[in-house]
XYZ file of C-alpha atoms in Angstrom:
427
model
C 0.106 0.014 -0.047
C 3.000 2.527 0.741
C 4.107 2.073 -2.878
C 0.785 2.855 -4.154
C 0.696 5.929 -2.080
C 3.897 6.674 -2.991
C 3.436 6.711 -6.615
C 0.391 8.753 -6.329
C 2.278 11.243 -4.361
C 5.004 11.514 -7.078
C 2.258 11.637 -9.853
C 0.658 14.458 -8.193
C 3.532 16.438 -7.650
C 4.820 15.841 -11.182
C 1.478 17.207 -12.436
C 1.616 20.318 -10.491
C 4.802 21.208 -11.439
C 4.302 20.635 -15.110
C 0.998 22.547 -15.163
C 2.803 25.521 -13.199
C 5.795 25.588 -15.307
C 3.700 25.540 -18.818
C 0.937 28.026 -17.642
C 2.787 30.190 -15.445
C 6.598 30.313 -16.628
C 5.904 29.411 -20.444
C 2.537 30.992 -20.996
C 2.634 33.490 -18.452
C -0.825 33.307 -16.827
C -2.895 31.473 -14.396
C -6.636 31.226 -14.773
C -9.063 30.020 -12.493
C -9.211 26.670 -14.037
C -5.519 26.203 -13.880
C -5.492 27.142 -10.007
C -8.514 24.409 -9.526
C -6.230 21.898 -11.567
C -3.182 23.048 -8.973
C -5.447 22.992 -5.885
C -6.672 19.453 -6.628
C -3.105 18.035 -7.308
C -2.024 19.615 -4.308
C -4.919 18.271 -2.299
C -4.027 14.846 -3.590
C -0.449 15.281 -2.543
C -1.149 16.399 1.254
C -3.708 13.236 1.127
C -0.870 11.137 0.500
C 1.674 12.405 2.551
C -1.196 12.489 5.763
C -1.576 8.598 4.651
C 1.991 7.621 4.781
C 2.467 9.216 8.180
C -0.806 7.473 9.605
C 0.164 3.937 8.259
C 2.553 2.879 10.899
C 0.020 4.044 13.743
C -3.164 2.572 14.915
C -5.268 4.398 12.150
C -3.146 2.456 9.548
C -5.708 -0.152 9.005
C -8.450 2.267 8.392
C -6.157 4.380 5.775
C -5.543 0.945 3.991
C -9.380 0.820 3.527
C -9.721 4.081 2.287
C -7.185 3.394 -0.184
C -8.644 0.206 -1.446
C -11.871 1.740 -1.767
C -10.332 4.671 -3.593
C -8.462 2.175 -5.770
C -11.520 0.057 -6.348
C -13.543 3.364 -7.314
C -10.764 4.680 -9.587
C -10.219 1.491 -11.641
C -13.966 1.270 -11.991
C -14.384 4.646 -13.290
C -11.492 4.567 -15.614
C -12.817 1.400 -17.085
C -16.310 2.968 -17.520
C -14.935 6.257 -18.895
C -12.810 4.342 -21.408
C -15.555 2.088 -22.398
C -17.958 4.915 -22.943
C -15.297 6.948 -25.059
C -15.078 3.896 -27.279
C -18.798 3.552 -27.633
C -19.795 7.191 -27.781
C -16.909 9.327 -29.039
C -16.034 9.240 -32.719
C -12.567 8.460 -33.839
C -10.961 12.061 -33.590
C -7.750 13.396 -35.232
C -5.858 16.600 -34.455
C -8.039 19.600 -35.883
C -4.813 20.488 -37.912
C -1.735 19.126 -39.317
C 1.543 20.499 -40.817
C 1.580 20.577 -44.474
C 4.674 21.138 -46.880
C 2.695 23.232 -49.529
C -0.068 25.133 -47.529
C 1.567 25.104 -44.037
C -1.286 23.385 -42.384
C -4.589 21.845 -43.222
C -7.414 19.885 -42.181
C -7.387 16.147 -42.223
C -9.872 14.411 -44.713
C -12.518 12.174 -43.346
C -11.824 12.975 -39.788
C -13.807 14.383 -36.716
C -12.122 16.795 -34.364
C -12.968 18.179 -30.945
C -12.711 21.998 -30.665
C -13.331 23.734 -27.055
C -12.673 26.814 -25.496
C -14.458 28.586 -22.282
C -17.352 29.391 -24.809
C -18.008 26.437 -26.805
C -17.155 22.500 -27.027
C -18.060 20.581 -30.179
C -16.902 17.948 -32.612
C -16.140 19.140 -36.030
C -16.440 16.987 -39.479
C -13.998 17.097 -42.201
C -15.193 15.692 -45.304
C -13.432 13.451 -48.003
C -12.003 16.695 -49.738
C -10.602 18.047 -46.460
C -13.138 20.670 -46.231
C -15.494 21.200 -43.325
C -19.056 19.957 -43.904
C -20.719 17.249 -45.869
C -19.263 14.789 -48.497
C -18.492 16.126 -51.836
C -17.170 15.018 -55.112
C -14.684 16.378 -57.642
C -17.008 16.310 -60.360
C -20.147 18.704 -59.739
C -23.743 17.761 -60.538
C -24.741 19.073 -64.086
C -26.219 22.517 -63.949
C -24.719 23.266 -60.203
C -23.127 26.393 -59.336
C -20.189 25.625 -57.079
C -19.175 28.284 -54.784
C -15.882 28.290 -52.714
C -15.864 30.673 -49.254
C -12.036 31.031 -48.428
C -10.793 32.549 -45.289
C -9.482 31.546 -41.675
C -11.080 30.150 -38.756
C -14.058 32.668 -38.877
C -15.019 31.181 -42.149
C -14.241 27.449 -41.086
C -16.637 27.981 -38.317
C -14.735 27.662 -35.142
C -17.187 27.897 -32.269
C -20.123 26.546 -34.091
C -21.562 23.154 -35.397
C -20.933 22.088 -38.922
C -24.705 23.091 -40.055
C -24.298 26.412 -38.384
C -21.368 27.591 -40.548
C -22.007 30.362 -42.895
C -21.168 28.262 -46.073
C -23.615 25.619 -44.979
C -26.320 28.356 -43.899
C -25.795 30.120 -47.454
C -26.087 26.895 -49.223
C -29.297 26.049 -47.314
C -30.794 29.512 -48.093
C -29.954 29.365 -51.886
C -31.433 26.101 -52.162
C -34.469 27.269 -50.243
C -34.798 29.977 -53.118
C -34.883 27.440 -55.935
C -31.099 27.619 -56.911
C -28.917 24.594 -57.664
C -25.958 25.312 -55.753
C -22.995 24.059 -53.686
C -20.896 26.004 -51.215
C -17.633 24.836 -50.119
C -15.967 25.817 -46.911
C -12.592 26.520 -47.690
C -12.104 28.119 -44.165
C -8.998 26.796 -42.132
C -7.638 28.122 -38.775
C -5.363 30.814 -39.181
C -5.053 31.228 -42.925
C -3.919 34.278 -44.670
C -4.204 35.098 -48.284
C -1.025 33.538 -49.272
C -2.244 30.265 -47.825
C -5.674 30.557 -49.514
C -3.722 31.174 -52.817
C -1.900 27.727 -52.387
C -5.046 26.217 -51.448
C -6.778 27.583 -54.704
C -3.946 26.327 -56.575
C -3.923 22.914 -55.306
C -7.104 21.671 -53.525
C -9.527 23.652 -55.477
C -7.918 23.710 -58.780
C -9.839 20.415 -59.949
C -13.328 21.158 -58.748
C -14.492 23.295 -61.283
C -15.629 26.407 -59.500
C -18.069 29.272 -60.477
C -17.303 31.548 -57.771
C -14.395 32.235 -55.273
C -15.389 34.528 -52.176
C -12.088 35.646 -50.215
C -12.952 36.736 -46.727
C -10.140 39.060 -45.633
C -9.640 38.932 -41.775
C -8.060 41.800 -39.747
C -5.459 39.351 -38.274
C -4.304 38.681 -42.200
C -2.250 41.560 -42.388
C 0.549 40.201 -39.607
C 0.025 36.549 -40.303
C 0.501 36.929 -44.025
C 4.099 38.558 -43.528
C 4.863 35.664 -41.222
C 3.872 33.181 -43.784
C 5.917 35.042 -46.423
C 8.925 34.721 -44.147
C 8.601 30.774 -44.415
C 7.586 30.701 -48.260
C 9.613 28.816 -50.820
C 9.952 30.202 -54.309
C 11.080 28.643 -57.769
C 13.782 30.004 -59.676
C 11.309 32.282 -61.708
C 9.736 33.794 -58.412
C 6.622 31.837 -58.308
C 5.340 30.913 -54.949
C 5.809 27.297 -54.241
C 4.654 26.613 -51.040
C 4.861 27.572 -47.055
C 6.304 24.460 -45.079
C 4.495 23.876 -41.726
C 5.539 20.393 -40.806
C 7.551 21.426 -38.138
C 5.145 23.797 -36.363
C 3.160 20.459 -35.287
C 5.853 20.130 -32.589
C 4.343 23.422 -30.716
C 1.778 21.657 -28.437
C 2.283 21.822 -24.726
C 2.043 18.751 -22.587
C -0.918 20.127 -21.002
C -2.381 20.709 -24.593
C -1.633 16.961 -25.663
C -3.233 15.649 -22.450
C -6.582 17.609 -22.958
C -6.434 16.567 -26.721
C -5.899 12.774 -25.453
C -8.765 12.877 -22.948
C -11.222 14.527 -25.600
C -10.327 11.811 -27.922
C -10.736 8.679 -25.557
C -12.375 9.575 -22.121
C -16.035 10.268 -22.567
C -17.075 11.390 -18.761
C -13.602 12.942 -18.049
C -14.061 15.292 -21.138
C -17.544 16.330 -19.939
C -16.180 16.760 -16.628
C -13.229 19.265 -17.636
C -15.348 21.225 -19.906
C -18.139 21.910 -17.154
C -15.658 22.474 -14.266
C -14.158 25.090 -16.756
C -16.956 26.894 -17.234
C -17.946 26.880 -13.465
C -14.299 27.892 -12.787
C -14.941 31.109 -14.737
C -18.550 31.837 -13.964
C -17.773 34.880 -11.582
C -14.824 36.136 -13.701
C -14.599 40.013 -13.594
C -13.687 41.936 -16.512
C -9.999 42.813 -16.193
C -6.835 42.476 -18.112
C -5.470 39.681 -15.781
C -8.614 37.553 -16.362
C -8.544 37.289 -19.740
C -4.978 37.433 -21.051
C -3.429 34.178 -22.246
C -1.421 33.348 -25.309
C -3.120 36.309 -27.541
C -0.793 38.337 -29.601
C -2.098 41.948 -29.244
C 0.325 42.964 -32.204
C -2.082 41.224 -34.542
C -4.917 43.747 -34.329
C -2.766 46.966 -33.312
C -3.387 48.344 -36.920
C -6.978 48.262 -35.968
C -6.241 51.160 -33.165
C -5.975 54.871 -33.635
C -3.037 54.709 -31.621
C -0.907 52.906 -34.315
C 1.724 54.838 -35.794
C 3.647 52.040 -37.509
C 4.546 52.246 -41.425
C 2.469 49.306 -42.875
C 2.929 49.984 -46.556
C 5.109 46.903 -47.230
C 2.644 44.777 -45.128
C -0.157 45.807 -47.008
C 1.753 45.314 -50.563
C 2.378 41.724 -49.630
C -1.341 41.154 -48.711
C -2.657 42.638 -51.788
C -0.166 40.737 -53.964
C -1.571 37.553 -52.906
C -5.435 38.665 -53.244
C -4.162 39.909 -56.986
C -2.624 36.451 -57.724
C -5.809 35.019 -56.678
C -7.899 37.084 -58.876
C -5.720 36.362 -61.777
C -5.789 32.649 -60.980
C -9.659 32.827 -61.105
C -9.817 35.027 -64.287
C -7.506 32.964 -66.259
C -9.957 30.127 -65.447
C -13.353 31.787 -65.738
C -14.132 31.871 -62.013
C -15.858 35.041 -60.957
C -13.964 36.521 -57.814
C -15.425 38.427 -55.005
C -13.248 40.076 -51.755
C -14.920 40.746 -48.528
C -13.851 42.029 -45.163
C -15.438 41.848 -41.703
C -14.731 43.614 -38.450
C -13.832 41.869 -35.332
C -16.102 42.310 -32.270
C -14.136 45.504 -30.954
C -14.716 47.266 -34.200
C -18.520 47.072 -33.851
C -19.338 48.256 -30.346
C -18.492 47.979 -26.756
C -20.950 44.993 -26.115
C -19.458 42.218 -28.515
C -16.407 40.079 -27.626
C -16.489 41.345 -24.027
C -14.210 40.645 -21.998
C -12.092 38.438 -24.395
C -11.216 41.850 -26.542
C -8.829 42.807 -23.339
C -6.451 40.108 -24.615
C -5.797 41.814 -27.679
C -7.026 45.449 -27.231
C -6.260 47.780 -24.383
C -9.353 48.670 -22.247
C -10.568 52.280 -23.460
C -8.434 52.094 -26.755
C -9.898 54.040 -29.748
C -10.776 52.203 -32.836
C -9.578 53.298 -36.353
C -11.211 52.611 -39.630
C -7.957 53.015 -41.313
C -7.343 49.183 -42.216
C -10.968 48.605 -43.696
C -10.532 51.971 -45.714
C -7.512 50.625 -47.181
C -9.124 47.410 -48.355
C -11.863 49.397 -49.883
C -9.373 51.750 -51.640
C -7.493 48.682 -52.917
C -10.672 46.920 -54.222
C -11.733 49.873 -56.099
C -8.364 50.717 -57.660
C -7.728 47.174 -58.730
C -11.111 46.453 -60.186
C -12.134 43.743 -57.544
C -15.566 43.111 -56.683
C -15.913 43.755 -52.880
C -18.427 43.396 -50.049
C -17.737 45.604 -47.153
C -19.516 43.730 -44.353
C -18.567 46.482 -41.730
C -21.868 48.543 -42.300
C -24.121 45.263 -41.829
C -22.380 43.906 -38.585
C -22.408 47.582 -37.158
C -25.960 48.042 -37.973
C -27.315 44.623 -36.354
C -29.613 44.998 -33.585
C -30.798 41.596 -32.899
C -30.892 40.051 -29.488
C -28.140 37.245 -29.818
C -24.598 38.266 -29.702
C -22.732 38.198 -32.928
C -19.347 37.085 -31.222
C -18.616 35.174 -27.922
C -17.740 36.654 -24.925
C -14.028 35.242 -24.558
C -13.392 33.744 -27.845
C -13.197 36.171 -30.732
C -15.115 33.953 -33.467
C -18.670 34.427 -34.440
C -21.673 32.748 -32.654
C -24.344 31.216 -34.863
C -25.996 34.652 -35.251
C -22.442 36.041 -36.872
C -22.651 33.086 -39.567
C -26.098 33.808 -40.389
C -25.465 37.584 -40.818
C -22.554 36.939 -43.321
C -24.554 34.311 -45.233
C -27.544 36.709 -45.476
C -25.320 39.405 -46.777
C -23.591 36.879 -49.341
C -27.035 35.861 -50.398
C -28.120 39.073 -51.196
C -24.994 39.818 -53.385
C -25.036 36.662 -55.429
C -28.518 35.261 -55.254
C -29.788 36.256 -58.674
C -26.906 35.865 -60.721
C -26.169 33.253 -63.399
C-alpha cells in the first residue's frame, strides 16, 4: 500500500509542477481553471503525505481500507470512462496537421474536438479535406459551385457544422430554388498567401464558378509571417509554405487535453463543465483574460498605431491579386470581402475577451478597412464590405462570443445573408 501511495504522491507533484511550469512560466498566466487543477493536485499530495504518516499508527488499517476503496472506485471509473469513450466518441484526429505546401490543413474524413470557455463541439471534415458534408470532384450538371475561403471565422470555429456561413448560405440559396453547392474552404489561421496555395492545389480540379475570399483583420501580420517561411522557384513563383515542423509546438497539457477529448467520455465532460464553473464569476479585467493572445495582430485597427505598414499591405494585396488572376484565367468569378472583429463594432461584443488583444479604452480606427476598400476599387475587384451590416445589427443574440473572438451562429447567419443578397440572382 505504501508503494501505491508513494506513486500517487509522485504523480500529483509531477502534474502540479508541469502545469505550473507551462501555464505560468511558459504561457505567462494562471486562470481560475488552472488554479483549480493545482489545488486539486496539491490536495491529493497532502492526502498522500497524511496517509503515509498514519500508516504505521493505530489508524493504519483504516487508511488502507480508504485507499483500497479509492483504488476500486478509480479503476471502475477508468474502465467506464474508456468504454464509454470507445462507444460514444467518434474517432478523433488533430484539428490541423502540418503541410509542406499550405503550411497546415484539415485532415480528410476525420472528426476533431474543438473547445474553449465559450464552446465545445465535434467538427466534421469531409473526403476533400473541407469542413462540411461529403462532396466530389465532379459537380452535378447545372450546379453552381461556390468556394468561401478564409481563416477560422469562415471555417466556423465555435459553431456546429450546419451553422457555418457556408452551410447556411447553401441552404438559403437552395430554399430559393437555386441549384448550388457552397464549399467551406476556411482553415484556422489562414492568410491570403495560404488561401492562394489552397486555391492552386485543393480547389484547382473542382470546377468552381465563384470564389469568395474573406479577408480577416489578423491577416495583415499573419501574411507577413507566412511570407517569411515561403519557398519560391527560380522564376520567383510561390511554391509553398512548409509548416510540418510547427506541429511540434503543442504543450504537454494541450496534448493531455487532446487525448482526454479523444478517448475519455466522462472526463471530457467533467473538464468542460468544471472549466465553465471556474470562470462563472470572472470579472472584466486584463489579468483574467490575457493568455497566449498576440495583441500585435490587431494593433493596426487602433487609432494609436503609428507604424508604417505599407510593405505589409503590399504583400497582402499581392496574394489577393494573384488569386484574382488565377480565377480570371479559368473563368471563375472572384469576390473580396472583409469583416470586423467584435471590438470594431461596439462595446458590447466580444467582452471581456477583447482585453487579451485590445487595451481597455482604446480608440478604434477605420484606416485598415478603408485601405482594403481603396485597394478593391483601384484594382477593379468586386468587393463586399461587411462592416456596415455588422455595425447596424440590432438582434438579441450576440454576433461574437464573450471570451473567444469568433462568431456565434448569429454572426454566421449575418454573413450568409449578406452574401445571399449579393449573389443570389446571378447566373
